[in-house]
mmCIF file with all atom_site columns, C-alpha atoms in Angstrom:
data_model
loop_
_atom_site.group_PDB
_atom_site.id
_atom_site.type_symbol
_atom_site.label_atom_id
_atom_site.label_alt_id
_atom_site.label_comp_id
_atom_site.label_asym_id
_atom_site.label_entity_id
_atom_site.label_seq_id
_atom_site.pdbx_PDB_ins_code
_atom_site.Cartn_x
_atom_site.Cartn_y
_atom_site.Cartn_z
_atom_site.occupancy
_atom_site.B_iso_or_equiv
_atom_site.pdbx_formal_charge
_atom_site.auth_seq_id
_atom_site.auth_comp_id
_atom_site.auth_asym_id
_atom_site.auth_atom_id
_atom_site.pdbx_PDB_model_num
ATOM 1   C CA . MET A 1 1   ? 2.765   -31.817 53.717 1.00 82.00 ? 901  MET A CA 1
ATOM 2   C CA . SER A 1 2   ? -0.041  -30.648 54.986 1.00 85.00 ? 902  SER A CA 1
ATOM 3   C CA . ILE A 1 3   ? -2.634  -29.731 51.856 1.00 86.00 ? 903  ILE A CA 1
ATOM 4   C CA . GLN A 1 4   ? -1.586  -26.351 51.901 1.00 88.00 ? 904  GLN A CA 1
ATOM 5   C CA . GLU A 1 5   ? 1.585   -27.176 51.152 1.00 91.00 ? 905  GLU A CA 1
ATOM 6   C CA . LYS A 1 6   ? 1.004   -29.469 48.101 1.00 92.00 ? 906  LYS A CA 1
ATOM 7   C CA . LYS A 1 7   ? -1.533  -26.624 46.973 1.00 92.00 ? 907  LYS A CA 1
ATOM 8   C CA . ASN A 1 8   ? 1.219   -23.961 46.302 1.00 94.00 ? 908  ASN A CA 1
ATOM 9   C CA . ALA A 1 9   ? 3.233   -26.695 45.173 1.00 95.00 ? 909  ALA A CA 1
ATOM 10  C CA . VAL A 1 10  ? 1.106   -27.416 42.697 1.00 95.00 ? 910  VAL A CA 1
ATOM 11  C CA . SER A 1 11  ? 0.313   -23.379 41.698 1.00 95.00 ? 911  SER A CA 1
ATOM 12  C CA . LEU A 1 12  ? 4.314   -23.060 41.557 1.00 96.00 ? 912  LEU A CA 1
ATOM 13  C CA . ILE A 1 13  ? 4.258   -26.285 39.236 1.00 96.00 ? 913  ILE A CA 1
ATOM 14  C CA . SER A 1 14  ? 1.587   -25.145 37.391 1.00 96.00 ? 914  SER A CA 1
ATOM 15  C CA . SER A 1 15  ? 2.509   -21.592 36.534 1.00 96.00 ? 915  SER A CA 1
ATOM 16  C CA . PHE A 1 16  ? 5.654   -23.068 35.220 1.00 96.00 ? 916  PHE A CA 1
ATOM 17  C CA . LEU A 1 17  ? 3.920   -25.142 32.569 1.00 96.00 ? 917  LEU A CA 1
ATOM 18  C CA . ILE A 1 18  ? 1.405   -22.243 32.033 1.00 96.00 ? 918  ILE A CA 1
ATOM 19  C CA . PHE A 1 19  ? 3.221   -19.310 31.267 1.00 96.00 ? 919  PHE A CA 1
ATOM 20  C CA . GLY A 1 20  ? 5.826   -21.685 29.498 1.00 96.00 ? 920  GLY A CA 1
ATOM 21  C CA . LEU A 1 21  ? 3.500   -23.393 27.318 1.00 96.00 ? 921  LEU A CA 1
ATOM 22  C CA . TYR A 1 22  ? 1.950   -19.757 26.562 1.00 96.00 ? 922  TYR A CA 1
ATOM 23  C CA . SER A 1 23  ? 4.890   -17.887 25.672 1.00 94.00 ? 923  SER A CA 1
ATOM 24  C CA . LEU A 1 24  ? 5.904   -21.342 23.864 1.00 94.00 ? 924  LEU A CA 1
ATOM 25  C CA . TYR A 1 25  ? 2.175   -20.876 21.298 1.00 94.00 ? 925  TYR A CA 1
ATOM 26  C CA . VAL A 1 26  ? 2.820   -17.260 21.512 1.00 93.00 ? 926  VAL A CA 1
ATOM 27  C CA . PHE A 1 27  ? 6.901   -17.428 19.426 1.00 89.00 ? 927  PHE A CA 1
ATOM 28  C CA . GLN A 1 28  ? 5.962   -20.262 17.987 1.00 89.00 ? 928  GLN A CA 1
ATOM 29  C CA . ASN A 1 29  ? 2.384   -19.675 15.729 1.00 84.00 ? 929  ASN A CA 1
ATOM 30  C CA . GLU A 1 30  ? 2.227   -15.700 16.031 1.00 83.00 ? 930  GLU A CA 1
ATOM 31  C CA . PRO A 1 31  ? -0.893  -15.368 16.785 1.00 81.00 ? 931  PRO A CA 1
ATOM 32  C CA . PHE A 1 32  ? -0.600  -11.547 17.633 1.00 78.00 ? 932  PHE A CA 1
ATOM 33  C CA . GLY A 1 33  ? 2.001   -10.784 14.616 1.00 77.00 ? 933  GLY A CA 1
ATOM 34  C CA . ALA A 1 34  ? 5.348   -11.146 14.143 1.00 77.00 ? 934  ALA A CA 1
ATOM 35  C CA . LEU A 1 35  ? 7.296   -8.907  17.270 1.00 76.00 ? 935  LEU A CA 1
ATOM 36  C CA . ASP A 1 36  ? 8.577   -5.808  15.359 1.00 77.00 ? 936  ASP A CA 1
ATOM 37  C CA . PRO A 1 37  ? 11.159  -5.221  17.442 1.00 75.00 ? 937  PRO A CA 1
ATOM 38  C CA . ASP A 1 38  ? 10.910  -1.282  16.707 1.00 74.00 ? 938  ASP A CA 1
ATOM 39  C CA . SER A 1 39  ? 7.339   -1.289  17.422 1.00 77.00 ? 939  SER A CA 1
ATOM 40  C CA . PRO A 1 40  ? 6.905   -4.042  20.084 1.00 85.00 ? 940  PRO A CA 1
ATOM 41  C CA . TYR A 1 41  ? 3.541   -2.227  21.486 1.00 88.00 ? 941  TYR A CA 1
ATOM 42  C CA . ARG A 1 42  ? 0.904   -4.216  20.320 1.00 88.00 ? 942  ARG A CA 1
ATOM 43  C CA . PHE A 1 43  ? 2.714   -7.965  20.019 1.00 90.00 ? 943  PHE A CA 1
ATOM 44  C CA . TRP A 1 44  ? 3.815   -7.194  23.928 1.00 90.00 ? 944  TRP A CA 1
ATOM 45  C CA . GLY A 1 45  ? -0.142  -5.746  24.861 1.00 91.00 ? 945  GLY A CA 1
ATOM 46  C CA . SER A 1 46  ? -1.990  -8.200  22.942 1.00 92.00 ? 946  SER A CA 1
ATOM 47  C CA . PHE A 1 47  ? 0.917   -11.098 25.064 1.00 92.00 ? 947  PHE A CA 1
ATOM 48  C CA . ILE A 1 48  ? -0.367  -9.981  28.369 1.00 93.00 ? 948  ILE A CA 1
ATOM 49  C CA . LEU A 1 49  ? -3.694  -9.230  27.974 1.00 94.00 ? 949  LEU A CA 1
ATOM 50  C CA . ILE A 1 50  ? -4.334  -12.659 27.018 1.00 95.00 ? 950  ILE A CA 1
ATOM 51  C CA . LEU A 1 51  ? -2.442  -13.937 28.971 1.00 95.00 ? 951  LEU A CA 1
ATOM 52  C CA . ILE A 1 52  ? -3.508  -13.196 32.021 1.00 95.00 ? 952  ILE A CA 1
ATOM 53  C CA . PRO A 1 53  ? -7.232  -14.431 31.313 1.00 96.00 ? 953  PRO A CA 1
ATOM 54  C CA . VAL A 1 54  ? -5.526  -17.723 30.640 1.00 96.00 ? 954  VAL A CA 1
ATOM 55  C CA . THR A 1 55  ? -3.913  -18.248 33.534 1.00 95.00 ? 955  THR A CA 1
ATOM 56  C CA . ILE A 1 56  ? -6.844  -17.586 36.003 1.00 95.00 ? 956  ILE A CA 1
ATOM 57  C CA . ILE A 1 57  ? -8.850  -20.284 33.632 1.00 96.00 ? 957  ILE A CA 1
ATOM 58  C CA . ALA A 1 58  ? -6.076  -22.546 33.466 1.00 96.00 ? 958  ALA A CA 1
ATOM 59  C CA . LYS A 1 59  ? -6.009  -21.980 37.426 1.00 95.00 ? 959  LYS A CA 1
ATOM 60  C CA . ILE A 1 60  ? -8.806  -22.835 38.399 1.00 95.00 ? 960  ILE A CA 1
ATOM 61  C CA . VAL A 1 61  ? -9.203  -25.784 36.453 1.00 96.00 ? 961  VAL A CA 1
ATOM 62  C CA . ILE A 1 62  ? -6.017  -27.254 38.093 1.00 94.00 ? 962  ILE A CA 1
ATOM 63  C CA . SER A 1 63  ? -6.803  -25.935 41.293 1.00 92.00 ? 963  SER A CA 1
ATOM 64  C CA . ILE A 1 64  ? -10.062 -27.798 40.666 1.00 93.00 ? 964  ILE A CA 1
ATOM 65  C CA . VAL A 1 65  ? -8.464  -31.049 39.196 1.00 94.00 ? 965  VAL A CA 1
ATOM 66  C CA . PHE A 1 66  ? -6.529  -30.961 42.262 1.00 93.00 ? 966  PHE A CA 1
ATOM 67  C CA . SER A 1 67  ? -8.907  -30.743 44.328 1.00 91.00 ? 967  SER A CA 1
ATOM 68  C CA . ILE A 1 68  ? -10.685 -33.765 43.038 1.00 92.00 ? 968  ILE A CA 1
ATOM 69  C CA . LEU A 1 69  ? -7.943  -36.470 42.949 1.00 92.00 ? 969  LEU A CA 1
ATOM 70  C CA . HIS A 1 70  ? -6.553  -35.436 45.901 1.00 91.00 ? 970  HIS A CA 1
ATOM 71  C CA . ARG A 1 71  ? -9.945  -36.445 47.485 1.00 90.00 ? 971  ARG A CA 1
ATOM 72  C CA . ILE A 1 72  ? -10.262 -39.132 45.713 1.00 91.00 ? 972  ILE A CA 1
ATOM 73  C CA . ALA A 1 73  ? -6.555  -40.065 46.902 1.00 90.00 ? 973  ALA A CA 1
ATOM 74  C CA . THR A 1 74  ? -6.874  -39.316 50.607 1.00 87.00 ? 974  THR A CA 1
ATOM 75  C CA . LYS A 1 75  ? -10.684 -39.525 51.013 1.00 83.00 ? 975  LYS A CA 1
ATOM 76  C CA . GLU A 1 76  ? -9.330  -36.396 53.194 1.00 79.00 ? 976  GLU A CA 1
ATOM 77  C CA . ASP A 1 77  ? -11.429 -33.118 53.609 1.00 77.00 ? 977  ASP A CA 1
ATOM 78  C CA . GLU A 1 78  ? -9.618  -30.331 51.695 1.00 79.00 ? 978  GLU A CA 1
ATOM 79  C CA . PRO A 1 79  ? -10.579 -27.142 54.433 1.00 81.00 ? 979  PRO A CA 1
ATOM 80  C CA . ASN A 1 80  ? -13.027 -24.487 53.000 1.00 81.00 ? 980  ASN A CA 1
ATOM 81  C CA . PHE A 1 81  ? -11.702 -21.402 54.435 1.00 86.00 ? 981  PHE A CA 1
ATOM 82  C CA . ALA A 1 82  ? -8.007  -19.721 55.952 1.00 89.00 ? 982  ALA A CA 1
ATOM 83  C CA . ASP A 1 83  ? -7.381  -19.270 59.347 1.00 91.00 ? 983  ASP A CA 1
ATOM 84  C CA . GLU A 1 84  ? -5.483  -17.344 60.857 1.00 95.00 ? 984  GLU A CA 1
ATOM 85  C CA . LEU A 1 85  ? -1.862  -18.847 59.671 1.00 95.00 ? 985  LEU A CA 1
ATOM 86  C CA . ASP A 1 86  ? -3.484  -19.193 56.494 1.00 95.00 ? 986  ASP A CA 1
ATOM 87  C CA . LYS A 1 87  ? -3.322  -14.764 56.000 1.00 96.00 ? 987  LYS A CA 1
ATOM 88  C CA . LEU A 1 88  ? -0.542  -14.028 57.756 1.00 96.00 ? 988  LEU A CA 1
ATOM 89  C CA . ILE A 1 89  ? 1.372   -16.639 55.332 1.00 96.00 ? 989  ILE A CA 1
ATOM 90  C CA . GLY A 1 90  ? -0.842  -15.117 52.712 1.00 96.00 ? 990  GLY A CA 1
ATOM 91  C CA . LEU A 1 91  ? -0.028  -11.565 53.114 1.00 97.00 ? 991  LEU A CA 1
ATOM 92  C CA . LYS A 1 92  ? 3.886   -12.039 53.742 1.00 97.00 ? 992  LYS A CA 1
ATOM 93  C CA . ALA A 1 93  ? 4.096   -14.231 50.361 1.00 97.00 ? 993  ALA A CA 1
ATOM 94  C CA . SER A 1 94  ? 1.966   -10.883 48.931 1.00 98.00 ? 994  SER A CA 1
ATOM 95  C CA . ARG A 1 95  ? 4.747   -8.438  50.496 1.00 98.00 ? 995  ARG A CA 1
ATOM 96  C CA . ASN A 1 96  ? 7.856   -11.064 49.042 1.00 98.00 ? 996  ASN A CA 1
ATOM 97  C CA . SER A 1 97  ? 5.801   -11.014 45.946 1.00 98.00 ? 997  SER A CA 1
ATOM 98  C CA . TYR A 1 98  ? 5.091   -7.109  45.554 1.00 98.00 ? 998  TYR A CA 1
ATOM 99  C CA . TYR A 1 99  ? 8.643   -6.292  46.231 1.00 98.00 ? 999  TYR A CA 1
ATOM 100 C CA . THR A 1 100 ? 9.990   -8.830  43.495 1.00 98.00 ? 1000 THR A CA 1
ATOM 101 C CA . PHE A 1 101 ? 6.855   -7.332  41.447 1.00 98.00 ? 1001 PHE A CA 1
ATOM 102 C CA . ILE A 1 102 ? 8.838   -3.865  42.291 1.00 98.00 ? 1002 ILE A CA 1
ATOM 103 C CA . LEU A 1 103 ? 12.044  -4.324  41.969 1.00 98.00 ? 1003 LEU A CA 1
ATOM 104 C CA . GLY A 1 104 ? 11.089  -5.968  38.871 1.00 97.00 ? 1004 GLY A CA 1
ATOM 105 C CA . PHE A 1 105 ? 9.241   -2.538  37.433 1.00 97.00 ? 1005 PHE A CA 1
ATOM 106 C CA . VAL A 1 106 ? 12.386  -0.350  38.817 1.00 98.00 ? 1006 VAL A CA 1
ATOM 107 C CA . LEU A 1 107 ? 14.668  -2.592  36.695 1.00 97.00 ? 1007 LEU A CA 1
ATOM 108 C CA . ALA A 1 108 ? 12.085  -2.062  33.232 1.00 96.00 ? 1008 ALA A CA 1
ATOM 109 C CA . MET A 1 109 ? 12.083  1.541   34.025 1.00 97.00 ? 1009 MET A CA 1
ATOM 110 C CA . ALA A 1 110 ? 16.066  1.777   34.045 1.00 97.00 ? 1010 ALA A CA 1
ATOM 111 C CA . SER A 1 111 ? 15.954  -0.260  30.741 1.00 96.00 ? 1011 SER A CA 1
ATOM 112 C CA . LEU A 1 112 ? 14.755  3.091   28.796 1.00 94.00 ? 1012 LEU A CA 1
ATOM 113 C CA . ALA A 1 113 ? 16.231  5.192   31.274 1.00 96.00 ? 1013 ALA A CA 1
ATOM 114 C CA . ALA A 1 114 ? 19.515  3.433   30.382 1.00 96.00 ? 1014 ALA A CA 1
ATOM 115 C CA . GLY A 1 115 ? 18.241  4.044   26.207 1.00 93.00 ? 1015 GLY A CA 1
ATOM 116 C CA . MET A 1 116 ? 17.562  0.265   25.155 1.00 92.00 ? 1016 MET A CA 1
ATOM 117 C CA . ALA A 1 117 ? 14.615  -0.798  23.174 1.00 89.00 ? 1017 ALA A CA 1
ATOM 118 C CA . PRO A 1 118 ? 11.004  -1.014  24.404 1.00 89.00 ? 1018 PRO A CA 1
ATOM 119 C CA . GLY A 1 119 ? 10.954  -4.454  23.875 1.00 89.00 ? 1019 GLY A CA 1
ATOM 120 C CA . ALA A 1 120 ? 13.766  -5.190  26.643 1.00 92.00 ? 1020 ALA A CA 1
ATOM 121 C CA . MET A 1 121 ? 11.297  -3.009  28.959 1.00 94.00 ? 1021 MET A CA 1
ATOM 122 C CA . PHE A 1 122 ? 8.542   -5.629  28.416 1.00 93.00 ? 1022 PHE A CA 1
ATOM 123 C CA . ILE A 1 123 ? 10.295  -8.784  28.577 1.00 93.00 ? 1023 ILE A CA 1
ATOM 124 C CA . ILE A 1 124 ? 11.413  -7.329  32.007 1.00 96.00 ? 1024 ILE A CA 1
ATOM 125 C CA . LEU A 1 125 ? 7.870   -6.321  33.091 1.00 95.00 ? 1025 LEU A CA 1
ATOM 126 C CA . VAL A 1 126 ? 6.245   -9.511  32.005 1.00 95.00 ? 1026 VAL A CA 1
ATOM 127 C CA . ALA A 1 127 ? 9.460   -11.864 33.857 1.00 96.00 ? 1027 ALA A CA 1
ATOM 128 C CA . SER A 1 128 ? 9.024   -9.814  36.737 1.00 97.00 ? 1028 SER A CA 1
ATOM 129 C CA . GLY A 1 129 ? 5.428   -10.133 37.015 1.00 96.00 ? 1029 GLY A CA 1
ATOM 130 C CA . PHE A 1 130 ? 5.919   -14.027 36.610 1.00 96.00 ? 1030 PHE A CA 1
ATOM 131 C CA . LEU A 1 131 ? 9.160   -14.172 38.996 1.00 97.00 ? 1031 LEU A CA 1
ATOM 132 C CA . ALA A 1 132 ? 6.455   -12.207 41.653 1.00 97.00 ? 1032 ALA A CA 1
ATOM 133 C CA . GLU A 1 133 ? 4.276   -15.011 41.207 1.00 96.00 ? 1033 GLU A CA 1
ATOM 134 C CA . VAL A 1 134 ? 6.819   -18.047 41.629 1.00 97.00 ? 1034 VAL A CA 1
ATOM 135 C CA . THR A 1 135 ? 8.100   -15.997 44.720 1.00 97.00 ? 1035 THR A CA 1
ATOM 136 C CA . ASP A 1 136 ? 4.406   -15.696 46.101 1.00 97.00 ? 1036 ASP A CA 1
ATOM 137 C CA . TYR A 1 137 ? 4.130   -19.362 46.098 1.00 97.00 ? 1037 TYR A CA 1
ATOM 138 C CA . VAL A 1 138 ? 7.674   -20.580 47.129 1.00 97.00 ? 1038 VAL A CA 1
ATOM 139 C CA . SER A 1 139 ? 7.426   -18.104 49.722 1.00 97.00 ? 1039 SER A CA 1
ATOM 140 C CA . GLN A 1 140 ? 4.077   -19.689 50.682 1.00 96.00 ? 1040 GLN A CA 1
ATOM 141 C CA . LEU A 1 141 ? 5.640   -23.241 51.168 1.00 96.00 ? 1041 LEU A CA 1
ATOM 142 C CA . TYR A 1 142 ? 9.058   -21.682 52.850 1.00 95.00 ? 1042 TYR A CA 1
ATOM 143 C CA . TYR A 1 143 ? 6.322   -20.257 55.593 1.00 95.00 ? 1043 TYR A CA 1
ATOM 144 C CA . TYR A 1 144 ? 4.227   -23.330 56.171 1.00 93.00 ? 1044 TYR A CA 1
ATOM 145 C CA . ARG A 1 145 ? 6.895   -25.314 56.600 1.00 91.00 ? 1045 ARG A CA 1
ATOM 146 C CA . LYS A 1 146 ? 9.452   -23.208 58.441 1.00 90.00 ? 1046 LYS A CA 1
ATOM 147 C CA . GLY A 1 147 ? 6.876   -21.316 60.230 1.00 88.00 ? 1047 GLY A CA 1
ATOM 148 C CA . VAL A 1 148 ? 6.025   -17.690 60.745 1.00 87.00 ? 1048 VAL A CA 1
ATOM 149 C CA . MET B 2 1   ? 12.473  -19.096 60.013 1.00 58.00 ? 1194 MET B CA 1
ATOM 150 C CA . ALA B 2 2   ? 13.219  -18.543 64.558 1.00 54.00 ? 1195 ALA B CA 1
ATOM 151 C CA . LYS B 2 3   ? 11.085  -20.642 66.569 1.00 61.00 ? 1196 LYS B CA 1
ATOM 152 C CA . SER B 2 4   ? 8.709   -18.824 68.136 1.00 63.00 ? 1197 SER B CA 1
ATOM 153 C CA . LEU B 2 5   ? 9.289   -16.987 71.771 1.00 81.00 ? 1198 LEU B CA 1
ATOM 154 C CA . ILE B 2 6   ? 6.232   -18.407 73.284 1.00 88.00 ? 1199 ILE B CA 1
ATOM 155 C CA . GLY B 2 7   ? 6.067   -22.091 74.012 1.00 92.00 ? 1200 GLY B CA 1
ATOM 156 C CA . ASN B 2 8   ? 2.914   -24.542 74.914 1.00 95.00 ? 1201 ASN B CA 1
ATOM 157 C CA . HIS B 2 9   ? 1.922   -27.417 76.514 1.00 96.00 ? 1202 HIS B CA 1
ATOM 158 C CA . VAL B 2 10  ? -0.237  -27.645 73.764 1.00 96.00 ? 1203 VAL B CA 1
ATOM 159 C CA . ARG B 2 11  ? 0.597   -31.357 72.990 1.00 95.00 ? 1204 ARG B CA 1
ATOM 160 C CA . LYS B 2 12  ? 0.183   -32.564 76.231 1.00 96.00 ? 1205 LYS B CA 1
ATOM 161 C CA . PHE B 2 13  ? -2.953  -31.323 77.341 1.00 96.00 ? 1206 PHE B CA 1
ATOM 162 C CA . ARG B 2 14  ? -4.966  -32.894 74.388 1.00 96.00 ? 1207 ARG B CA 1
ATOM 163 C CA . PHE B 2 15  ? -2.474  -36.501 75.321 1.00 95.00 ? 1208 PHE B CA 1
ATOM 164 C CA . HIS B 2 16  ? -4.843  -35.735 78.831 1.00 94.00 ? 1209 HIS B CA 1
ATOM 165 C CA . HIS B 2 17  ? -8.237  -34.988 77.147 1.00 93.00 ? 1210 HIS B CA 1
ATOM 166 C CA . ASP B 2 18  ? -8.364  -38.747 76.045 1.00 91.00 ? 1211 ASP B CA 1
ATOM 167 C CA . GLU B 2 19  ? -5.799  -38.160 73.606 1.00 92.00 ? 1212 GLU B CA 1
ATOM 168 C CA . MET B 2 20  ? -7.661  -36.076 71.809 1.00 95.00 ? 1213 MET B CA 1
ATOM 169 C CA . THR B 2 21  ? -6.198  -35.681 68.017 1.00 95.00 ? 1214 THR B CA 1
ATOM 170 C CA . GLN B 2 22  ? -4.966  -32.426 66.623 1.00 95.00 ? 1215 GLN B CA 1
ATOM 171 C CA . GLN B 2 23  ? -7.658  -32.719 63.996 1.00 93.00 ? 1216 GLN B CA 1
ATOM 172 C CA . GLN B 2 24  ? -10.643 -32.342 67.213 1.00 95.00 ? 1217 GLN B CA 1
ATOM 173 C CA . LEU B 2 25  ? -8.723  -29.752 68.643 1.00 96.00 ? 1218 LEU B CA 1
ATOM 174 C CA . ALA B 2 26  ? -8.212  -27.938 65.482 1.00 95.00 ? 1219 ALA B CA 1
ATOM 175 C CA . ASP B 2 27  ? -12.345 -28.309 64.702 1.00 94.00 ? 1220 ASP B CA 1
ATOM 176 C CA . GLN B 2 28  ? -12.866 -27.063 68.165 1.00 95.00 ? 1221 GLN B CA 1
ATOM 177 C CA . VAL B 2 29  ? -11.078 -24.143 68.359 1.00 96.00 ? 1222 VAL B CA 1
ATOM 178 C CA . GLY B 2 30  ? -11.810 -23.391 64.328 1.00 94.00 ? 1223 GLY B CA 1
ATOM 179 C CA . VAL B 2 31  ? -8.897  -23.657 62.555 1.00 95.00 ? 1224 VAL B CA 1
ATOM 180 C CA . THR B 2 32  ? -7.157  -26.043 60.515 1.00 93.00 ? 1225 THR B CA 1
ATOM 181 C CA . ARG B 2 33  ? -5.187  -29.352 61.448 1.00 92.00 ? 1226 ARG B CA 1
ATOM 182 C CA . GLN B 2 34  ? -1.946  -27.582 59.960 1.00 92.00 ? 1227 GLN B CA 1
ATOM 183 C CA . THR B 2 35  ? -2.570  -24.098 62.293 1.00 95.00 ? 1228 THR B CA 1
ATOM 184 C CA . ILE B 2 36  ? -2.338  -27.147 64.896 1.00 96.00 ? 1229 ILE B CA 1
ATOM 185 C CA . VAL B 2 37  ? 0.713   -28.690 64.133 1.00 94.00 ? 1230 VAL B CA 1
ATOM 186 C CA . ALA B 2 38  ? 2.627   -25.096 63.753 1.00 94.00 ? 1231 ALA B CA 1
ATOM 187 C CA . ILE B 2 39  ? 1.570   -23.858 67.217 1.00 95.00 ? 1232 ILE B CA 1
ATOM 188 C CA . GLU B 2 40  ? 3.069   -27.523 68.812 1.00 95.00 ? 1233 GLU B CA 1
ATOM 189 C CA . LYS B 2 41  ? 5.923   -27.542 66.837 1.00 92.00 ? 1234 LYS B CA 1
ATOM 190 C CA . GLY B 2 42  ? 6.494   -23.894 67.542 1.00 91.00 ? 1235 GLY B CA 1
ATOM 191 C CA . ASN B 2 43  ? 6.684   -22.207 64.104 1.00 91.00 ? 1236 ASN B CA 1
ATOM 192 C CA . TYR B 2 44  ? 3.245   -20.261 65.136 1.00 93.00 ? 1237 TYR B CA 1
ATOM 193 C CA . SER B 2 45  ? 2.252   -18.025 68.055 1.00 93.00 ? 1238 SER B CA 1
ATOM 194 C CA . PRO B 2 46  ? -1.264  -18.426 68.408 1.00 94.00 ? 1239 PRO B CA 1
ATOM 195 C CA . SER B 2 47  ? -3.030  -14.778 68.224 1.00 95.00 ? 1240 SER B CA 1
ATOM 196 C CA . LEU B 2 48  ? -4.392  -13.623 71.776 1.00 95.00 ? 1241 LEU B CA 1
ATOM 197 C CA . GLU B 2 49  ? -8.298  -15.103 70.513 1.00 96.00 ? 1242 GLU B CA 1
ATOM 198 C CA . LEU B 2 50  ? -6.976  -18.807 69.757 1.00 96.00 ? 1243 LEU B CA 1
ATOM 199 C CA . ALA B 2 51  ? -4.626  -18.768 72.337 1.00 96.00 ? 1244 ALA B CA 1
ATOM 200 C CA . PHE B 2 52  ? -7.990  -18.035 74.698 1.00 97.00 ? 1245 PHE B CA 1
ATOM 201 C CA . ARG B 2 53  ? -9.899  -20.511 72.749 1.00 96.00 ? 1246 ARG B CA 1
ATOM 202 C CA . ILE B 2 54  ? -7.148  -23.336 73.179 1.00 97.00 ? 1247 ILE B CA 1
ATOM 203 C CA . ALA B 2 55  ? -7.282  -22.748 77.348 1.00 97.00 ? 1248 ALA B CA 1
ATOM 204 C CA . ARG B 2 56  ? -10.778 -22.844 77.266 1.00 96.00 ? 1249 ARG B CA 1
ATOM 205 C CA . VAL B 2 57  ? -11.169 -26.318 75.641 1.00 96.00 ? 1250 VAL B CA 1
ATOM 206 C CA . PHE B 2 58  ? -8.676  -27.927 77.811 1.00 96.00 ? 1251 PHE B CA 1
ATOM 207 C CA . GLY B 2 59  ? -10.741 -25.490 80.945 1.00 95.00 ? 1252 GLY B CA 1
ATOM 208 C CA . ALA B 2 60  ? -7.120  -24.862 82.069 1.00 95.00 ? 1253 ALA B CA 1
ATOM 209 C CA . PRO B 2 61  ? -6.339  -21.495 82.516 1.00 96.00 ? 1254 PRO B CA 1
ATOM 210 C CA . ILE B 2 62  ? -4.205  -19.349 79.819 1.00 95.00 ? 1255 ILE B CA 1
ATOM 211 C CA . GLU B 2 63  ? -0.958  -19.594 81.352 1.00 94.00 ? 1256 GLU B CA 1
ATOM 212 C CA . ASP B 2 64  ? -0.972  -22.888 82.370 1.00 94.00 ? 1257 ASP B CA 1
ATOM 213 C CA . ILE B 2 65  ? -1.165  -23.935 78.379 1.00 96.00 ? 1258 ILE B CA 1
ATOM 214 C CA . PHE B 2 66  ? 1.430   -20.880 77.222 1.00 95.00 ? 1259 PHE B CA 1
ATOM 215 C CA . PHE B 2 67  ? 4.540   -19.130 78.181 1.00 94.00 ? 1260 PHE B CA 1
ATOM 216 C CA . LEU B 2 68  ? 7.504   -17.457 77.838 1.00 90.00 ? 1261 LEU B CA 1
ATOM 217 C CA . GLU B 2 69  ? 10.357  -19.628 76.853 1.00 81.00 ? 1262 GLU B CA 1
ATOM 218 C CA . GLY B 2 70  ? 13.083  -19.142 79.282 1.00 73.00 ? 1263 GLY B CA 1
ATOM 219 C CA . GLU B 2 71  ? 10.237  -18.405 81.674 1.00 66.00 ? 1264 GLU B CA 1
ATOM 220 C CA . GLN B 2 72  ? 10.108  -22.316 82.449 1.00 60.00 ? 1265 GLN B CA 1
#
């Protein structure tokens, strides 16, 4: 497994861990107050706003720790640049991620049009954001493994 | 994913150049080793620029290293 594949695998696992642990914490401890089904806007707004910096910081920390551990374990220097293959794979993975999120966005709007509760729309939006991130990493893993 | 339509003799040329490693070739043409691996496996067709840079490292015409599948 190449360094790029390892990095993507680590990012994929960390995405599940960060999102899972954050959701668990929010729904168990209710730091933004209890979720009111009739007026969920404040809860979901806070949920998404805090999730973004938490994810960014956690990803940076995990990335640094991975780089250090990888260097110690393999004595191999990590490439400090992205070449044409990396950029092409990144673009294709972003495209797949974008399609996933757009599909989720359309479903979220459809849930509102169908008269479902606003909470359902937010759940679909958050889930599609998470799935879009997963799609990005899985796509990159696939393209690095199978070629482009 | 379909195999690349462009074949190559990069592995053979490396062997004939003092058994140059993939990392050495990657360093000389400015890409990662993973990209050289993908090119040799036929999983990636390099850009024209990269193909020319590889040809220059081996001191050979580009068509001696890269070819359309089915033509050789």
